[in-house]
Coordinates of C-alpha atoms and ligand atoms in Angstrom, one line a residue:
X1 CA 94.3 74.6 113.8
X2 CA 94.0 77.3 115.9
X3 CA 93.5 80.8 113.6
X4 CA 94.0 84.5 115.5
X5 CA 92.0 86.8 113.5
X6 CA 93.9 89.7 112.5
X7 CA 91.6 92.0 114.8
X8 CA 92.9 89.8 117.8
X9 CA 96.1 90.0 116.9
X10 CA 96.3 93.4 116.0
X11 CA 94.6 94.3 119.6
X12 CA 96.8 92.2 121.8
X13 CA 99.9 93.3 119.8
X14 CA 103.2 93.6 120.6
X15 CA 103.1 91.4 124.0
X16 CA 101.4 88.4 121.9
X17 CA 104.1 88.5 119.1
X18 CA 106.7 87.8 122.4
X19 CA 105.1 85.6 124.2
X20 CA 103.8 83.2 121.6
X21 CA 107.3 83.8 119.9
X22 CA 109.1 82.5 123.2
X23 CA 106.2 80.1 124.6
X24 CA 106.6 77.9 121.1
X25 CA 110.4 78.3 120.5
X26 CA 111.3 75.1 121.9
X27 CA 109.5 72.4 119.9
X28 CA 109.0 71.8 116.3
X29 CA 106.4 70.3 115.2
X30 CA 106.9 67.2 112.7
X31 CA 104.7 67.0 109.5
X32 CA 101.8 64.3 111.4
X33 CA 101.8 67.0 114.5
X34 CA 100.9 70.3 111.7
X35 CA 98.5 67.4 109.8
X36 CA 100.0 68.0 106.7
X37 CA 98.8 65.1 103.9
X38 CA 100.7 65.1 100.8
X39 CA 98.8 66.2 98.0
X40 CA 97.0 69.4 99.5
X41 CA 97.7 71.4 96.6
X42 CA 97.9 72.6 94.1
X43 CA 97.7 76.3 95.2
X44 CA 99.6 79.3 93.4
X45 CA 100.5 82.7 95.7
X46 CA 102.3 85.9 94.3
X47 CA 102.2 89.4 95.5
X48 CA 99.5 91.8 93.7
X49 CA 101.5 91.8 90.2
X50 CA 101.5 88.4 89.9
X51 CA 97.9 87.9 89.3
X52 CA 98.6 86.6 85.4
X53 CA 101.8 84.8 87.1
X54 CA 99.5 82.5 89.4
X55 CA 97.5 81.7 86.9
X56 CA 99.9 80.7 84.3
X57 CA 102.1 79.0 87.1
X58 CA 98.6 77.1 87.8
X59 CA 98.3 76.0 84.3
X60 CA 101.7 74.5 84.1
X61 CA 101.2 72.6 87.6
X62 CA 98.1 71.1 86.3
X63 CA 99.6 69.7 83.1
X64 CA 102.4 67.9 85.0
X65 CA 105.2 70.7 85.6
X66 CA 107.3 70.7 88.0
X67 CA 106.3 73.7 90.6
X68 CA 109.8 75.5 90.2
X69 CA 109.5 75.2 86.6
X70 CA 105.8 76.8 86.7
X71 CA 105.9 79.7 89.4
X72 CA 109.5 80.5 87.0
X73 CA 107.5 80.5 84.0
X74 CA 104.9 82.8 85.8
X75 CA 107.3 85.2 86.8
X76 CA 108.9 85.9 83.7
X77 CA 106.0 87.3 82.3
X78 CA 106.8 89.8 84.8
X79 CA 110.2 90.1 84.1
X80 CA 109.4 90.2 79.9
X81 CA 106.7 93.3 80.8
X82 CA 108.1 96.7 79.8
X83 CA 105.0 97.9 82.2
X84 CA 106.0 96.6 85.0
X85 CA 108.7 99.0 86.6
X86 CA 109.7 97.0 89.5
X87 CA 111.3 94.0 88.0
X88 CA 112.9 92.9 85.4
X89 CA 112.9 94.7 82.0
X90 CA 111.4 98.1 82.4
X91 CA 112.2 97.9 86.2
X92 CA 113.6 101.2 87.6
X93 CA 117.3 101.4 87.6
X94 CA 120.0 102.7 89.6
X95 CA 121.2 106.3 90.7
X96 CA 123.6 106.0 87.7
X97 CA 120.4 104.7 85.5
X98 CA 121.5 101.8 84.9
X99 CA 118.6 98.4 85.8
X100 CA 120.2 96.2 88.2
X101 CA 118.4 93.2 88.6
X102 CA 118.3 90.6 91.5
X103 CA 116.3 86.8 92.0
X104 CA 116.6 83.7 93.7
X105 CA 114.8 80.0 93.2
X106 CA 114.5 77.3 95.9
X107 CA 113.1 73.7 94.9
X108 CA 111.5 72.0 97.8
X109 CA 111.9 68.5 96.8
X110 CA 115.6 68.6 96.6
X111 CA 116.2 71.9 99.4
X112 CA 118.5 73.0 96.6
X113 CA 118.3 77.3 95.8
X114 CA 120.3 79.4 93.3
X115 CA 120.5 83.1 92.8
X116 CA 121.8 86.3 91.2
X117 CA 122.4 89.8 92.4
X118 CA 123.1 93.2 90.8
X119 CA 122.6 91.2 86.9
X120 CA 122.6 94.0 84.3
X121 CA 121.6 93.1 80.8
X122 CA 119.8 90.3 81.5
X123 CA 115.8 90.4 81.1
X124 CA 115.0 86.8 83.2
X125 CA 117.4 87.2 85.9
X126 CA 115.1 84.1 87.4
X127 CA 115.8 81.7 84.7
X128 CA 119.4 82.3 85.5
X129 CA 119.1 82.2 89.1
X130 CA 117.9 78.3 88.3
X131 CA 121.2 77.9 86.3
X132 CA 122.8 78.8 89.2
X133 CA 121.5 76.0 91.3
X134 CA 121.7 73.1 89.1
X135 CA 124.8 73.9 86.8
X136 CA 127.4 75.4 89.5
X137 CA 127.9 74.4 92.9
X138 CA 127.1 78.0 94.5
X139 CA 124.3 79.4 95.5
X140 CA 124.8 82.5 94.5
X141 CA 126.5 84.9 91.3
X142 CA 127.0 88.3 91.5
X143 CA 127.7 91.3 89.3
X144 CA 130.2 90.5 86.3
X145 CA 130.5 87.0 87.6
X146 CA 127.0 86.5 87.0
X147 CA 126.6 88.1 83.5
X148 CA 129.2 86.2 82.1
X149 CA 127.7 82.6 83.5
X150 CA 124.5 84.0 82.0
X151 CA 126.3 84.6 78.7
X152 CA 128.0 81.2 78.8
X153 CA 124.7 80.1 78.8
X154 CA 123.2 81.6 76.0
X155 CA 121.3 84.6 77.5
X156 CA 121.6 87.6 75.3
X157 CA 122.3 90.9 76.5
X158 CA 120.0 93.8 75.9
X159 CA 119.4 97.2 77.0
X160 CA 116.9 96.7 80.2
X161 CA 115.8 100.7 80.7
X162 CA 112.5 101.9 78.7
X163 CA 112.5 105.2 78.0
X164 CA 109.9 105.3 80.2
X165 CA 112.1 104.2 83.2
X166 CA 114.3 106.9 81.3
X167 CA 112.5 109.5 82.2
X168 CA 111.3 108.6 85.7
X169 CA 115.1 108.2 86.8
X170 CA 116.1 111.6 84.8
X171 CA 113.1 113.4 87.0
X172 CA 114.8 111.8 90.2
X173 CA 118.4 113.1 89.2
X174 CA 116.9 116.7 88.7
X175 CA 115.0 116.7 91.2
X176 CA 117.8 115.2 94.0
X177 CA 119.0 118.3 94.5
X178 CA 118.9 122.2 94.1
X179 CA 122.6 122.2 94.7
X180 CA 124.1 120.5 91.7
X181 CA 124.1 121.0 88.1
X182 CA 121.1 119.2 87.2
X183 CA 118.0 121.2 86.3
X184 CA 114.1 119.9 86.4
X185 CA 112.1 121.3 83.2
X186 CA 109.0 123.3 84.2
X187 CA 106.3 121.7 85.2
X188 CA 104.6 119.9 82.4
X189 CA 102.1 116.6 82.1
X190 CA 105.0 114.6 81.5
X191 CA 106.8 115.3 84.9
X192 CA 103.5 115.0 86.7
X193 CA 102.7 111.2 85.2
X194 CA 106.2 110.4 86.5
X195 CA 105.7 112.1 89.8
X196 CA 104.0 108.9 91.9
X197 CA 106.8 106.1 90.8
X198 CA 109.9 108.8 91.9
X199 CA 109.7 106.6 95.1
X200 CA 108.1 103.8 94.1
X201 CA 109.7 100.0 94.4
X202 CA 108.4 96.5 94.4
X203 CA 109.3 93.4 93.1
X204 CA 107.4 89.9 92.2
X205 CA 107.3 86.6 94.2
X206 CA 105.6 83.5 93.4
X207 CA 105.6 80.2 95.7
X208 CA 103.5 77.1 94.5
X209 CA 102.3 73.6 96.0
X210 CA 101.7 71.1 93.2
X211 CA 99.1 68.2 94.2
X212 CA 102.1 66.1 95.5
X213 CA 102.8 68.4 98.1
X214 CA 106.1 69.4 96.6
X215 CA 107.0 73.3 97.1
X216 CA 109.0 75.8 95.2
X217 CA 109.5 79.5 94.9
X218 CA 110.7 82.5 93.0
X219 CA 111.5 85.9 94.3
X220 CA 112.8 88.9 91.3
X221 CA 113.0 92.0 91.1
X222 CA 115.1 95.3 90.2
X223 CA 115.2 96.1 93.8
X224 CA 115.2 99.8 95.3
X225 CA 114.6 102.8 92.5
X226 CA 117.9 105.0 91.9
X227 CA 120.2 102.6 94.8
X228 CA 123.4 102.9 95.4
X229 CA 125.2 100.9 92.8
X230 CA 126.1 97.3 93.8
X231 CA 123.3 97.6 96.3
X232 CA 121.9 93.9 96.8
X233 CA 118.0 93.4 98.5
X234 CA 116.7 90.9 99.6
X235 CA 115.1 89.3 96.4
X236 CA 118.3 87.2 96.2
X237 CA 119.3 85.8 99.6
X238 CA 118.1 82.6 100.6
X239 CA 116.1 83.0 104.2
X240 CA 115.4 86.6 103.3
X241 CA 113.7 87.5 99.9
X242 CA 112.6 83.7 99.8
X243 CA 113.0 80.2 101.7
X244 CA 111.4 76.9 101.3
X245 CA 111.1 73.9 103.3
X246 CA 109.4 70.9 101.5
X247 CA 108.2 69.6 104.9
X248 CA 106.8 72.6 105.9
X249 CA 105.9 75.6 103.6
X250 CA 107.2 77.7 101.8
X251 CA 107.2 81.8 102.1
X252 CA 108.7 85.2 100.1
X253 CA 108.8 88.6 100.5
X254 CA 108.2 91.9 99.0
X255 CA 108.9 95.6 100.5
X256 CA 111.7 96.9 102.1
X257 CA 114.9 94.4 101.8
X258 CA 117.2 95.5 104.3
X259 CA 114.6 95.4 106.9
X260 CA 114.4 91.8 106.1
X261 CA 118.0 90.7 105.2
X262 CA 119.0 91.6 108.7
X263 CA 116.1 89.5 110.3
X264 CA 116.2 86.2 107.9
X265 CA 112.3 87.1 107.5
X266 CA 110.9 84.7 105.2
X267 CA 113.0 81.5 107.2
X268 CA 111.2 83.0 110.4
X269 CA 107.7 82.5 108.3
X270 CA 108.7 79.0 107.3
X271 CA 110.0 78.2 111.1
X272 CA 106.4 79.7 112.5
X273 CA 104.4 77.9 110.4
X274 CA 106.9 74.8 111.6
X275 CA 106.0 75.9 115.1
X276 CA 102.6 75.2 114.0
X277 CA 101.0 79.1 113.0
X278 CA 98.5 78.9 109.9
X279 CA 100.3 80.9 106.9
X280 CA 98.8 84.4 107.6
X281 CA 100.0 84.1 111.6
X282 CA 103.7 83.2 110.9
X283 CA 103.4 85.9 108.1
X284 CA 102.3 88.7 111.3
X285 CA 104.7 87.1 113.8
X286 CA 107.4 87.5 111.5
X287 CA 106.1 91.0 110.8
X288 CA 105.6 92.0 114.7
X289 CA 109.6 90.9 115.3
X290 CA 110.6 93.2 112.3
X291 CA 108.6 95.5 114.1
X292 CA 110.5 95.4 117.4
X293 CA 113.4 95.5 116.1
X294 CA 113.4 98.4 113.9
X295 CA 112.4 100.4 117.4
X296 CA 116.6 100.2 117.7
X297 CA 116.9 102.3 114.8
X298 CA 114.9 105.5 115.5
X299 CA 115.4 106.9 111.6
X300 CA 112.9 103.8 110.7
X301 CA 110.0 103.9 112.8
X302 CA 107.3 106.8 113.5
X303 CA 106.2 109.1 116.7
X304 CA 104.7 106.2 117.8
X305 CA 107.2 103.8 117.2
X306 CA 105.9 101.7 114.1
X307 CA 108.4 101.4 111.1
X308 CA 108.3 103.9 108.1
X309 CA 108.6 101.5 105.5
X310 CA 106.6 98.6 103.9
X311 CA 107.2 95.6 103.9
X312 CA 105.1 92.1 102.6
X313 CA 105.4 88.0 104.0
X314 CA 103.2 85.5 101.2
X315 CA 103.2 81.9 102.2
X316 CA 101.9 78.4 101.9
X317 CA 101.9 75.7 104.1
X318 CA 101.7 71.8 103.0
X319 CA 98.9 71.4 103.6
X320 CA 98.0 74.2 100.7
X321 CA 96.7 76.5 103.2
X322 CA 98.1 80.0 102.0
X323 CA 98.4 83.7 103.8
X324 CA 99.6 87.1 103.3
X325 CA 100.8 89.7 105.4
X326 CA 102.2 93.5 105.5
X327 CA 103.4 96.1 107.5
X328 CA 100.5 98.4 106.9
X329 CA 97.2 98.2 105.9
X330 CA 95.6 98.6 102.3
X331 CA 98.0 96.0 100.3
X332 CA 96.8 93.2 98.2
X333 CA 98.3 89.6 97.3
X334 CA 97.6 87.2 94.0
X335 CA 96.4 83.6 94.6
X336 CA 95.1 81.3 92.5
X337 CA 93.5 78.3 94.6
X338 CA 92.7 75.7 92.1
X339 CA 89.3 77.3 91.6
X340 CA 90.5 80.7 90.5
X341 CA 93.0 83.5 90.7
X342 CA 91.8 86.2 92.5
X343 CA 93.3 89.3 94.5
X344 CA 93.1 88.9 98.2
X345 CA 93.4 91.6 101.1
X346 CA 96.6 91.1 103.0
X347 CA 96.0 91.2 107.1
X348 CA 97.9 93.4 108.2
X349 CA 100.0 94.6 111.3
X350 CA 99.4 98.9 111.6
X351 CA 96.2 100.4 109.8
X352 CA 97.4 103.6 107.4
X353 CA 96.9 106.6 108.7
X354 CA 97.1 110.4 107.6
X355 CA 100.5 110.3 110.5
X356 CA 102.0 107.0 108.6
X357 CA 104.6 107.4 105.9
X358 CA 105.2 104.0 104.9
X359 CA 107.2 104.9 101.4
X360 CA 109.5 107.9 101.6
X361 CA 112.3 107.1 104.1
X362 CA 114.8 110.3 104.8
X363 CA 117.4 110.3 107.6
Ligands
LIG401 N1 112.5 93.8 98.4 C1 113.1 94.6 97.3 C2 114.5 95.0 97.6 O1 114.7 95.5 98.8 C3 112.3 95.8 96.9 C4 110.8 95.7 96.9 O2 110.2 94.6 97.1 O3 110.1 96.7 96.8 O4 115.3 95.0 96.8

């Protein structure tokens, strides 16, 4: 198959993304035409904190689980990690401090997906998003609809915010504004520790090929640090945060959700790679549109015109061939390949400079 390298791509840019967008957006390619055998796999991707996820969702495969099952099972040790301030317990919470959590699954074998948005309480929002999809006949639970089906269930509710997380959200509050009642303490170790995660966000997806070619993905996360309450990303739409097509690939996202809710990003990966582009292409393409469409909302994009945010594509096709793109330069993604789990550079569409500001967006 034909393979851009990411130097290519990066110089022809903007005018490649269109043209190869338009020149193959009339045919899709059938499984024989991409040369996709069954039983390519098995191959494990996450984004950079899933490295012990791969691997554990890797063990599981090999011993006979069903994909969904193990890239589940890998995530949760994200989920269960106090460390971890992105997702799950420990994950940063919401301007009213309280952890808000959001996920979605999709099996490939059955094209079945279930998820959850804005779950409080809840450690393994995943494990409930699964629920979702095999014991209900929605596709998606929100809020105090979802809690209670997680209670029905058996889940048990516990308090999701570490003191840690505590702290970092207290920092934010005081620090919001010099106009309200809310005072910062003076400048201590303490308050400089916190200092790098007051705009930090992230979330953890996993996607999986077993060695029958069957594909399945997870995408969880506590979304954006100190949001709006109620705020949903894009962890937990189908086509967004996550999307899987067991004749195809499969692809999930990490970074900035609305950019991507509003574009269906990772169903443009899956359709790429359908269109026949190798997993780290359809990641870039997919990238390049965001791109050009974020140049109709000047707040979101740079002098030159490239979007203030971050934002990451991981993907497999079925063939077991995997990829990873971003935004920006300098991120990583996990994979473990059947040989090993390793960290990989992402390629990548804008290299970081001292003029990009990829994390703090202001009006
Ligand atoms: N995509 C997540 C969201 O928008 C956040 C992240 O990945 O950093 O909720």
């Amino acid at each position: 198959m034909h393979r851009v390298s990411r130097r290519n791509f990066l110089k022809t840019g903007v005018s490649l993304s269109a043209a190869t967008f338009l020149a193959g957006g009339n045919k899709i390619l059938s499984r024989s035409q991409i040369g996709a055998p069954a039983g390519a796999g098995p191959c494990v991707v996450a984004s950079n904190n899933g490295l012990e996820a791969v691997e554990k969702a890797m063990n599981m495969i090999r011993s006979g689980s069903d994909p969904l099952d193990a890239v589940i099972a890998g995530v949760n040790l994200v989920e269960e990690d106090p460390e971890d301030m992105s997702v799950g317990y420990g994950g940063l919470p919401n301007e009213e401090g309280v952890v808000e959590l959001d996920a979605s699954v999709m099996h490939g074998p059955t094209h079945n997906a279930g998820a959850v948005a804005s779950l409080r309480n809840i450690k393994t929002p995943s494990r409930v998003a699964k629920l979702v999809m095999e014991r209900t006949d929605h596709a998606l639970l929100v809020g105090e609809g979802a809690l209670k089906f997680a209670l029905a269930h058996g889940f048990k509710e516990e308090n999701l915010l570490t003191d840690k997380a505590r702290q970092i959200w207290l920092r934010w509050k005081e620090t919001l504004s010099e106009r309200d009642n809310w005072f910062p303490p003076k400048m201590d170790k303490l308050a400089e520790e916190l200092e790098p995660y007051i705009s930090s966000y992230g979330t953890v997806n996993c996607i999986a090929i077993d060695s029958a070619g069957n594909l399945a993905g997870v995408t969880t996360t506590s979304g954006l640090a100190f949001k709006i309450p109620g705020r949903v990303g894009d962890s937990p739409i189908i086509g967004a945060g996550l999307y899987v097509d067991n004749d195809i690939g499969a692809a999930g996202s990490t970074g900035r959700g609305e950019a991507n809710i509003i574009t269906c990003g990772s169903h443009m990966v899956v359709n790429f790679m359908g269109l026949g582009s190798s997993p780290e292409e359809a990641c870039l393409k997919a990238l390049q549109k965001i791109a050009e469409k974020t140049r109709l909302q000047p707040h979101l994009v740079d002098d030159e015109g490239r979007p203030r945010f971050g934002l990451s594509f991981y993907a497999i096709n079925k063939k077991g061939q995997y990829g990873s793109g971003s935004m920006w330069s300098g991120s990583t993604f996990a994979v473990h390949d059947g040989n090993e789990k390793k960290l990989k550079e992402t390629a990548y569409l804008f290299k970081r400079d001292k003029n990009s500001r990829a994390t703090r967006l202001r009006r």
